[in-house]
Short mmCIF file of C-alpha atoms and ligand atoms in Angstrom, two decimals:
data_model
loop_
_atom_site.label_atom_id
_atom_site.label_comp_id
_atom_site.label_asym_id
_atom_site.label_seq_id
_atom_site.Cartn_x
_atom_site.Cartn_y
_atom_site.Cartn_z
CA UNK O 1 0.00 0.00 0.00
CA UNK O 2 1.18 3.24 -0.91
CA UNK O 3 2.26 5.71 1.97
CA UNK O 4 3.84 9.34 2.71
CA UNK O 5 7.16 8.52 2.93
CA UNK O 6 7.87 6.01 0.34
CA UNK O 7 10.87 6.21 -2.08
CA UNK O 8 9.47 6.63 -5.38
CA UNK O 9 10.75 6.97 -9.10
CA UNK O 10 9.73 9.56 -11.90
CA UNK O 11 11.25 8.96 -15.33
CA UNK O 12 14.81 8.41 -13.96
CA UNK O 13 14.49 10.84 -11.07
CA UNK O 14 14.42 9.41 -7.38
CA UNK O 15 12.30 11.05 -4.90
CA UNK O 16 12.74 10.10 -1.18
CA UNK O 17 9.30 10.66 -0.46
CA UNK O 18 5.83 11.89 -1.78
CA UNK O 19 6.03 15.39 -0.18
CA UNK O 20 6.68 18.18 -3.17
CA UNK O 21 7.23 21.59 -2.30
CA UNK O 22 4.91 23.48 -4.78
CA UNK O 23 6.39 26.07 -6.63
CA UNK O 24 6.79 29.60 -4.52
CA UNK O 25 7.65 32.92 -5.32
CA UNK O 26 10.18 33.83 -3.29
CA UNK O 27 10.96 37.43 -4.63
CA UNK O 28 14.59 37.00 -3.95
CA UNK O 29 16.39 37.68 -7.51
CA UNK O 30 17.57 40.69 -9.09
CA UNK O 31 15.65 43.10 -11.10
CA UNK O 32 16.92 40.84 -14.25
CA UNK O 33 15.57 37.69 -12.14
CA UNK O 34 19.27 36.33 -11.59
CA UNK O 35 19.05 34.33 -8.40
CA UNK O 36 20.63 36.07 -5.24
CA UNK O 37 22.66 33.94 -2.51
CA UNK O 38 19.78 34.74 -0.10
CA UNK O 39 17.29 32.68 -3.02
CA UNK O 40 20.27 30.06 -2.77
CA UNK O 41 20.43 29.91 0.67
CA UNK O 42 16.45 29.34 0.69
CA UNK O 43 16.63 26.43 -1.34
CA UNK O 44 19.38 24.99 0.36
CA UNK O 45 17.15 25.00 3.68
CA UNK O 46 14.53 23.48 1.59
CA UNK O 47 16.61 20.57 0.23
CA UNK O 48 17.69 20.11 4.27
CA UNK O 49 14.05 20.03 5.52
CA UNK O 50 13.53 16.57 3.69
CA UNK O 51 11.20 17.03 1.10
CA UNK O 52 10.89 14.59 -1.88
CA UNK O 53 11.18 17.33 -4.80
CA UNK O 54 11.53 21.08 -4.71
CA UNK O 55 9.47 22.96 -7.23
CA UNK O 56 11.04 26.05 -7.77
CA UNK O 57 8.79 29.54 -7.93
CA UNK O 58 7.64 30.79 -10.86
CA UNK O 59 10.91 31.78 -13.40
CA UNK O 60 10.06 33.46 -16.72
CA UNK O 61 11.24 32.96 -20.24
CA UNK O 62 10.61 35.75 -21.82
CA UNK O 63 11.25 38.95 -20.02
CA UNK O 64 7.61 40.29 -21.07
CA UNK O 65 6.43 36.93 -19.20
CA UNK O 66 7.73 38.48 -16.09
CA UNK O 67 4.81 39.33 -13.26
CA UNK O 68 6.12 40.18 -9.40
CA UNK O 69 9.30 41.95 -8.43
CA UNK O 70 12.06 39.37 -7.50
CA UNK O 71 10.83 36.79 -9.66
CA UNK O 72 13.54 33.96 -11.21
CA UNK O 73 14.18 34.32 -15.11
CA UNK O 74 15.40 31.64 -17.49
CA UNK O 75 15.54 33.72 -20.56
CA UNK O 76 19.46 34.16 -21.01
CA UNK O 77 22.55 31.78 -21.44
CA UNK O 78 24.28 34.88 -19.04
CA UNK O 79 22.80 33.07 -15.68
CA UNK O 80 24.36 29.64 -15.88
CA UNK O 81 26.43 29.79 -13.04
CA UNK O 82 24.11 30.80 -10.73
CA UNK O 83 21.57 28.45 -11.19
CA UNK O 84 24.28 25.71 -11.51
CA UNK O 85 25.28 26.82 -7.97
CA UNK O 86 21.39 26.87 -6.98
CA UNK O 87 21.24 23.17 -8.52
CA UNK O 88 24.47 21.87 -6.93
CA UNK O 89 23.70 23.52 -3.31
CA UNK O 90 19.87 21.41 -3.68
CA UNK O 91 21.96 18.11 -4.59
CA UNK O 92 24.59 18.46 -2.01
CA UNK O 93 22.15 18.75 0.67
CA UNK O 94 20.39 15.70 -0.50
CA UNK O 95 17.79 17.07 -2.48
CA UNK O 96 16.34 17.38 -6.23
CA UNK O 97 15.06 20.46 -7.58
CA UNK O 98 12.60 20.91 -10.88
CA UNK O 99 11.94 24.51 -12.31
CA UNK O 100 8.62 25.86 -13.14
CA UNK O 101 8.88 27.65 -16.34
CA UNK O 102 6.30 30.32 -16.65
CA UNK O 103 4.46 33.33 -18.85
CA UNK O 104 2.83 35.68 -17.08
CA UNK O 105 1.21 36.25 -20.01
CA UNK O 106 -1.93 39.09 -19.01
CA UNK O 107 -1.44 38.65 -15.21
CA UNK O 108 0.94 41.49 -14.86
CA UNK O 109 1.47 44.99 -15.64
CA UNK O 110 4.24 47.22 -17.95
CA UNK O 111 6.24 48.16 -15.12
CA UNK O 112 7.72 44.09 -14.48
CA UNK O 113 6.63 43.24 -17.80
CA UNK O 114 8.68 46.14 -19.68
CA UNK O 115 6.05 46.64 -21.90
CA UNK O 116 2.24 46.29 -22.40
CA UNK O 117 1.27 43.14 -21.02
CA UNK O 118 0.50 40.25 -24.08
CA UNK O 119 -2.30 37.65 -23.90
CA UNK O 120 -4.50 35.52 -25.72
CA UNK O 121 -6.76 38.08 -26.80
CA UNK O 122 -7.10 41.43 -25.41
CA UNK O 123 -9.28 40.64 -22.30
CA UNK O 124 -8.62 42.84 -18.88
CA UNK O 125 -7.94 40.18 -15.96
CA UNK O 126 -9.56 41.11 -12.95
CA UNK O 127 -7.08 42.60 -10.42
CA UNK O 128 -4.67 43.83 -13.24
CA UNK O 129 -5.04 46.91 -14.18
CA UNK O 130 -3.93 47.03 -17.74
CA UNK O 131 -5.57 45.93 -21.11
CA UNK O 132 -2.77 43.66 -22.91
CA UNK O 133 -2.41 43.61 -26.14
CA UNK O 134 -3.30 40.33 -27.75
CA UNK O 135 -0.58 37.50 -29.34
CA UNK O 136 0.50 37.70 -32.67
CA UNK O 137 1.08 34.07 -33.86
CA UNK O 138 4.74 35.10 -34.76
CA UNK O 139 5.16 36.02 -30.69
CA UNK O 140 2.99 32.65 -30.17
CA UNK O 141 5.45 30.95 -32.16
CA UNK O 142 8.31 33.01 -30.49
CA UNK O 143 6.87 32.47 -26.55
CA UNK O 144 6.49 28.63 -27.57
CA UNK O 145 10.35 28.33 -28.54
CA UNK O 146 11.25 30.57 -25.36
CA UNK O 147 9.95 27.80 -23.12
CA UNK O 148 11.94 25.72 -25.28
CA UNK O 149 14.69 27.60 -24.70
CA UNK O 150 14.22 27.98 -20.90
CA UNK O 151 14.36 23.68 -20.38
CA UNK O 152 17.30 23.56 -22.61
CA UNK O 153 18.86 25.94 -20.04
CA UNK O 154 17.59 23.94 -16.77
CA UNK O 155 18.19 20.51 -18.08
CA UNK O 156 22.13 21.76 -18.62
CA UNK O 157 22.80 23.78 -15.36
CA UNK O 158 21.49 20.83 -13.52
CA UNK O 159 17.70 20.55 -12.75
CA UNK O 160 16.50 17.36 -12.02
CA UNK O 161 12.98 18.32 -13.99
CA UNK O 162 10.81 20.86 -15.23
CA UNK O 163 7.72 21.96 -14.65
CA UNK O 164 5.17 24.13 -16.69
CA UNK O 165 3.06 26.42 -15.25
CA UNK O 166 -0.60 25.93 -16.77
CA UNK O 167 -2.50 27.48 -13.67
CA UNK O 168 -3.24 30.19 -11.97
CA UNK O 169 -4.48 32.39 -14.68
CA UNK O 170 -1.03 32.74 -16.35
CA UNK O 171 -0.22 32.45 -19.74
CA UNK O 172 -0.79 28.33 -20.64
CA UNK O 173 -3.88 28.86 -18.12
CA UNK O 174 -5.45 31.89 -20.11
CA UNK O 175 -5.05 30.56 -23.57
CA UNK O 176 -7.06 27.29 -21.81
CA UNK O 177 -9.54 29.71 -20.45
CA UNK O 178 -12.81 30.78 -22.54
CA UNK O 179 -13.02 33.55 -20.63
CA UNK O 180 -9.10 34.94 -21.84
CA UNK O 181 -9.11 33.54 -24.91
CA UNK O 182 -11.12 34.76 -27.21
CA UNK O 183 -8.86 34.12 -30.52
CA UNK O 184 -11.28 33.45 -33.38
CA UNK O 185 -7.77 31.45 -34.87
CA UNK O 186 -6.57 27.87 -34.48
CA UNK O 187 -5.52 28.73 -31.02
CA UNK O 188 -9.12 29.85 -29.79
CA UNK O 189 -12.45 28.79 -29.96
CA UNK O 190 -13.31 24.67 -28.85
CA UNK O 191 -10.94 22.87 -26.15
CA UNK O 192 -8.89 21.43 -29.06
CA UNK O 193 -7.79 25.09 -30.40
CA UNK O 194 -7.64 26.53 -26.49
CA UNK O 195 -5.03 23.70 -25.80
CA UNK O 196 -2.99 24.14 -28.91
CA UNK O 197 -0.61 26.78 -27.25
CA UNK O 198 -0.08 24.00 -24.34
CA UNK O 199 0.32 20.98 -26.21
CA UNK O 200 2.75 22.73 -29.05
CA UNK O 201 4.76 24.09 -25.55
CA UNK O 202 5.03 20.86 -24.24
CA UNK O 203 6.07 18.95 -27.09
CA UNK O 204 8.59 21.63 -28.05
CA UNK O 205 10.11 21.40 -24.44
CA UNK O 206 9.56 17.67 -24.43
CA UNK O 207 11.47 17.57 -28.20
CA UNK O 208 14.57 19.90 -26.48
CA UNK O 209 15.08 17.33 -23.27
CA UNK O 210 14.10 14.07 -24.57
CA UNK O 211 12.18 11.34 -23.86
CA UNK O 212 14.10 10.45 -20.56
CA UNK O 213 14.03 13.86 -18.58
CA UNK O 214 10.66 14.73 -16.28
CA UNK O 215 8.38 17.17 -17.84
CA UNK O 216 5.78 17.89 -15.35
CA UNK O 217 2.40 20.11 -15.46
CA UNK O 218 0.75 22.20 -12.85
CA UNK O 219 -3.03 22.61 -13.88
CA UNK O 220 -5.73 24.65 -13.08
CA UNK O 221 -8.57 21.78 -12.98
CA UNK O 222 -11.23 25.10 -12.75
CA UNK O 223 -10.91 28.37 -12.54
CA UNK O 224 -13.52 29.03 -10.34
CA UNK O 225 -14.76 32.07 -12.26
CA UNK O 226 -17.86 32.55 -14.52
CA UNK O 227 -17.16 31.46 -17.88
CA UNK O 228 -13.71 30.01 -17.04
CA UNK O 229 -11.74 26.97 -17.48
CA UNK O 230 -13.94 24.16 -15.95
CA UNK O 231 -13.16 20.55 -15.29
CA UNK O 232 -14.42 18.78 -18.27
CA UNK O 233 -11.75 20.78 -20.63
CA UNK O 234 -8.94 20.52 -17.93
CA UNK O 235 -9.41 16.61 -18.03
CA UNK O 236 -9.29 16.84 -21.70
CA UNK O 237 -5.58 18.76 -21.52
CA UNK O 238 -4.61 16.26 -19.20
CA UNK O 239 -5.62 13.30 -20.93
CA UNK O 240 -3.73 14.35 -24.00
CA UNK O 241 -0.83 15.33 -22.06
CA UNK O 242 -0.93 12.19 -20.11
CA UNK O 243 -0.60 10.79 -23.64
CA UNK O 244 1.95 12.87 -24.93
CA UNK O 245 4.05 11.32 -22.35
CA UNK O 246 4.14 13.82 -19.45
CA UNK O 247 5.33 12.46 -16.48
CA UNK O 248 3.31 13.94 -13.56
CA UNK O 249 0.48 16.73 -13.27
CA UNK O 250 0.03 18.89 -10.44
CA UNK O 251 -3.91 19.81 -9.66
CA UNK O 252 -4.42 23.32 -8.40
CA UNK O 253 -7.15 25.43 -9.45
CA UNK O 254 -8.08 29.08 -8.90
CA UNK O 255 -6.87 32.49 -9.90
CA UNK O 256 -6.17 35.64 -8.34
CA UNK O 257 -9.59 36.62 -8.97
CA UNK O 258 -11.27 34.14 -7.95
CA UNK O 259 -11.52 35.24 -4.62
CA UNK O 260 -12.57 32.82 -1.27
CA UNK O 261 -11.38 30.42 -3.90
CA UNK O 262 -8.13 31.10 -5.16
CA UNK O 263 -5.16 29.04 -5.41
CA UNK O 264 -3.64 29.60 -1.85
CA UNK O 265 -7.41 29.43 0.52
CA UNK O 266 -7.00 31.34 3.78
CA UNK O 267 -7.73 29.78 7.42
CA UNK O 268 -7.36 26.87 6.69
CA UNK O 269 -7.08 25.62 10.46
CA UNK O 270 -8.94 22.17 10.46
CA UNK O 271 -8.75 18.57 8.73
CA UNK O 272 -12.28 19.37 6.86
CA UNK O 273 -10.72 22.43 5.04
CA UNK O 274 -7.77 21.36 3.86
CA UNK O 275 -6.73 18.92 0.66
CA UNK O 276 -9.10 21.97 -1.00
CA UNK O 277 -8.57 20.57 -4.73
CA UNK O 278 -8.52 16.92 -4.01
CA UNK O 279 -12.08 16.67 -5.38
CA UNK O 280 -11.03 17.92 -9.15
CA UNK O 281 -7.48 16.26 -8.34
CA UNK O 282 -9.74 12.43 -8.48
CA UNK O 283 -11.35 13.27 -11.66
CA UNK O 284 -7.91 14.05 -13.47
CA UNK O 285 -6.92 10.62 -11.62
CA UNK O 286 -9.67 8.82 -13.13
CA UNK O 287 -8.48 9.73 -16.54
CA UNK O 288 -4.55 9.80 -16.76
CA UNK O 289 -1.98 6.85 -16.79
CA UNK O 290 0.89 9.05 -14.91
CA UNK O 291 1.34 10.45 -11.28
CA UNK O 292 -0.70 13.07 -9.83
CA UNK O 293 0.25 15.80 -7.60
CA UNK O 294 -2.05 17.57 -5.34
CA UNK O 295 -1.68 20.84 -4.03
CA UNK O 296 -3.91 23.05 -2.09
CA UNK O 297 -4.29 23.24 1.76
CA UNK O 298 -2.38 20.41 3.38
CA UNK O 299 -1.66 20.81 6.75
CA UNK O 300 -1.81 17.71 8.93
CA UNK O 301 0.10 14.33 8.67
CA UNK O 302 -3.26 12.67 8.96
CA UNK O 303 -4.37 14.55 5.46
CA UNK O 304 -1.81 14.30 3.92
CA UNK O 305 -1.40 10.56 4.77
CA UNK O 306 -4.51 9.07 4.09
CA UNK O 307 -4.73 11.33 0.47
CA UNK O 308 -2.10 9.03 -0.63
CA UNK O 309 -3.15 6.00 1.15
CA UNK O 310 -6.98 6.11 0.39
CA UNK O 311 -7.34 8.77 -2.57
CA UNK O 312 -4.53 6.57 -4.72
CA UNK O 313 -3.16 10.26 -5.33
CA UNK O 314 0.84 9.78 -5.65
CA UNK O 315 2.01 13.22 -4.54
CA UNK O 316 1.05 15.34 -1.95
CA UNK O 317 2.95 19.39 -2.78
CA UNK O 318 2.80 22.16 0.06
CA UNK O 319 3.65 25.99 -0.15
CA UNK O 320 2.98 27.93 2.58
CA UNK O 321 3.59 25.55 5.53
CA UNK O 322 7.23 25.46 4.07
CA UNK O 323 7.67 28.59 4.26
CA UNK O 324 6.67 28.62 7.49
CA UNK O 325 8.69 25.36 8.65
CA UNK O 326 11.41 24.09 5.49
CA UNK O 327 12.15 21.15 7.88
CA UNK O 328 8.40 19.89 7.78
CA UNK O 329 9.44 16.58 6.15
CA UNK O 330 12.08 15.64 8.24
CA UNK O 331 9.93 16.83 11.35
CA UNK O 332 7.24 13.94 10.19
CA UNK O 333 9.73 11.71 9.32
CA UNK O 334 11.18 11.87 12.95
CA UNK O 335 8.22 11.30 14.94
CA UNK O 336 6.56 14.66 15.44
CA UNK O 337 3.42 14.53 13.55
CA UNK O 338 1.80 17.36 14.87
CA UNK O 339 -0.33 19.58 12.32
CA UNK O 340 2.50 22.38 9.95
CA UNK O 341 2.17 25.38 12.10
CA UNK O 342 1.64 27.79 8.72
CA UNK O 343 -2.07 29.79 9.60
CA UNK O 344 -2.60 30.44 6.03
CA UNK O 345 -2.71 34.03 6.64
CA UNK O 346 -0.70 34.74 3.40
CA UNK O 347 0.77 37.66 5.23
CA UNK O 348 3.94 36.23 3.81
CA UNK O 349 3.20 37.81 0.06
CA UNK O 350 4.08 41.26 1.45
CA UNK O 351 8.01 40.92 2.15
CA UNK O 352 8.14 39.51 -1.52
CA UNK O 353 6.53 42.59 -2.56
CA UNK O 354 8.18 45.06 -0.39
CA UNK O 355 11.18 43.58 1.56
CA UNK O 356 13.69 42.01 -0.96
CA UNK O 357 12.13 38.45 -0.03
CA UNK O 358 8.80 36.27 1.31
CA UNK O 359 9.35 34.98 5.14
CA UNK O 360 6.53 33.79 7.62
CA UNK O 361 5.29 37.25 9.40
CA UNK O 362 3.43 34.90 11.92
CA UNK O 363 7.17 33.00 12.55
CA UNK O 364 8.89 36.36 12.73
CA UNK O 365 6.68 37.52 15.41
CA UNK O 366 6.97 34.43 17.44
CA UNK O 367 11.09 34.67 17.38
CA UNK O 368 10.93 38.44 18.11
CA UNK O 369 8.32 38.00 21.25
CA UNK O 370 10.68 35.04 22.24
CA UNK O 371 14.04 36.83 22.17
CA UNK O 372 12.27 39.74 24.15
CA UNK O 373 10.93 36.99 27.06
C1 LIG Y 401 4.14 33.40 -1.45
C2 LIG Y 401 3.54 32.45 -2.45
C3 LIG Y 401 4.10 32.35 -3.71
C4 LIG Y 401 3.56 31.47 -4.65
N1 LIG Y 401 4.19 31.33 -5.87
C5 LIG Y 401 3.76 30.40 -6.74
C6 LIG Y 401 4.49 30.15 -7.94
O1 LIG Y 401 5.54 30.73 -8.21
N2 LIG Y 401 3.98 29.20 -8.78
C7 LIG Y 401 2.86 28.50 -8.50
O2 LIG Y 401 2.46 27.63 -9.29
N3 LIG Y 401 2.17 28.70 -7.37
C8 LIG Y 401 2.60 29.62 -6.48
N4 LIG Y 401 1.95 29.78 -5.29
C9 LIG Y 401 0.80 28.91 -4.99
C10 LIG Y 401 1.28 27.67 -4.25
O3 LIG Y 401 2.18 26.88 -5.00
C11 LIG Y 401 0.10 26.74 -3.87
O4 LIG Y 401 -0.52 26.30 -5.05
C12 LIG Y 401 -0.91 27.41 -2.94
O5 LIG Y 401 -0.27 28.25 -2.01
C13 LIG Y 401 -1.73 26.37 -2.17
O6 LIG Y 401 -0.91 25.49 -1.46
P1 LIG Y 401 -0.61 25.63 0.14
O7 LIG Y 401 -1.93 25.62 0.82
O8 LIG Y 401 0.24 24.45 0.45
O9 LIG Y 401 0.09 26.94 0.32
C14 LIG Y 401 2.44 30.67 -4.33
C15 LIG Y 401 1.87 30.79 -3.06
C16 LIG Y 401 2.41 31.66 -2.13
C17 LIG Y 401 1.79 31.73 -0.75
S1 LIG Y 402 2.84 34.26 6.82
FE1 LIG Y 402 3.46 32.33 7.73
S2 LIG Y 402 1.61 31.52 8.72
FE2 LIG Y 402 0.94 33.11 7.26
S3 LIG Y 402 0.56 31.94 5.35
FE3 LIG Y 402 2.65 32.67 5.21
S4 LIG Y 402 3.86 30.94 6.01
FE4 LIG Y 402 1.75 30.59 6.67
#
């Protein structure tokens, strides 16, 4: 029977357990989204804490992709040595480390984007204030070969995986959406021509790497917005994905508009409201031949546990408690089982924003009353 803490294999990559960090925006890179020693320092912690796989935040390939101050970029041969320190620091310490590779595609504004902001079609997201301007199929073709670009740059400086970011309400996840795309092309219109611009990025990354290098997915399984990506299309993506040959997909769901019910729920401070997407994480289960990943409100060992145990799911992935507590995974592993300590508050956005860096607020607090005492 499957459990927690089993050793597992993805396409040639050994994980020591089932616990994924999700990918998290730390905010710690230069304004050209080099990573800093403070970002390196972060994942090194990570790697120590025990978890199976570090996904790293959100790391653009395109400079116009970017969204968030801070944020990693894979977009130039000029950063090699700094992720290949990132990379070697993770497997040093024991650990393996996959990169999400992201467009921000409308989800940003021209100051981090350097220009007007570039979609599907020219549809205002809610909470962004700016109309973007909407993808000409040369910068379709263009943005398809960046991503290409970005996983022939992880695979050689020594990532054990990527990962593409369909969620969220970012680029892969608007050109999915009915809602954001509105293209009256090939790449809009039914679920066949909204997942063109996905399937032609994955196979182009999946050409560059190989057959034998993991290629994962995170996926919005709904939007939870009127008129927005629902389940039945998501299972569709995943099912051709699944056939395509990727190797795991991560269920999330939500955008940042989609309030109560965006991707990273608040208070979540009992066993009934966490393992929030498990429900559309089963259907994508029911319908794919590879692993599935399932982020979204873990907190307790319990949860977590008996999601892999009695839910068949073969991944459980965690953000914010990690934050909170890097060494969560070795803190299970050792005996203490007691619930992660994160109040999914999300006061830890702020610092990213405004202080060179995310951190848990809540964890500060506690240190600073406890040096005082
Ligand atoms: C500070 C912060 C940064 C995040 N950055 C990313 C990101 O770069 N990519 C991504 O896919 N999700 C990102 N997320 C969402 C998380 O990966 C995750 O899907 C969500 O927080 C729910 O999981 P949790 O309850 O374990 O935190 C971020 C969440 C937080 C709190
Ligand atoms: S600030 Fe701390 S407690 Fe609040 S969500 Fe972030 S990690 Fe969790």
């Amino acid at each position: 029977m499957a459990a927690l803490f089993d050793q597992t294999m993805i396409n040639g990559m050994t994980l020591r357990n089932r616990l994924i960090r999700s990918a998290t925006w730390e905010g710690m890179c230069d304004q050209d989204g080099r990573p800093t020693e403070k970002l390196i320092n972060w994942y090194r912690d990570l790697a120590q804490g025990g978890v199976g796989l570090i996904v790293s935040g959100y790391t653009f390939v395109l400079p116009e992709g970017k969204g968030f101050p801070g944020k990693m970029g894979i977009h130039t041969d000029d950063f090699a040595s700094d992720y290949e320190n990132l990379t070697s620091t993770v497997h040093n310490a024991g650990g393996k480390v996959a990169i999400q590779l992201v467009h921000a595609g409308g989800e940003t504004n021209s100051t981090y984007a350097g220009r007007q902001p570039l979609a599907p079609s020219a549809v205002k997201v809610d909470q962004f204030p700016e109309m973007p301007a909407e993808l000409s199929k040369e910068e379709i073709i263009d943005t398809i070969s960046a991503f290409g670009e970005g996983a022939r740059r992880a695979k050689g400086w020594g990532f054990d995986g990527v990962q593409l970011h369909g969620a969220h309400g970012f680029l892969i996840n608007q050109f999915l959406s009915p809602l954001t795309n509105r293209r009256t092309d090939e790449y809009g219109g039914s679920i066949e021509n909204r997942s063109r611009f996905l399937f032609e990025v994955y196979r182009k990354v999946r050409e560059t790497v190989g057959p034998d290098y993991p290629v994962f997915i995170k996926l919005n399984a709904s939007d939870h917005l009127d008129g927005g990506l629902e389940i039945d299309d998501a299972v569709y993506a995943a099912k051709e994905l699944a056939k395509g040959g990727i190797d795991a997909i991560e269920v999330s769901a939500g955008t940042p508009a989609s309030g109560e019910k965006g991707p990273a729920r608040e208070k979540i401070l009992k066993p009934e409201k966490e393992a929030y997407n498990l429900p559309l994480a089963r259907r994508i289960k029911e319908t794919v031949n590879c692993p599935v990943m399932v982020v979204g409100g873990f907190r307790s060992y319990e949860v977590a546990e008996n999601t892999i145990r009695d839910d068949g799911m073969d991944y459980i992935a965690m953000a914010r408690p990690l934050i909170r507590e890097p060494g969560l995974a070795n803190r299970w592993v050792q005996g203490d089982r007691s619930p992660a300590t994160c109040i999914s508050c999300n006061s830890c956005f702020m610092p990213g924003l405004e202080e060179g860096g995310i951190y848990c607020v809540i964890e500060k607090k506690v240190q600073e009353k406890a040096a005082k005492a």
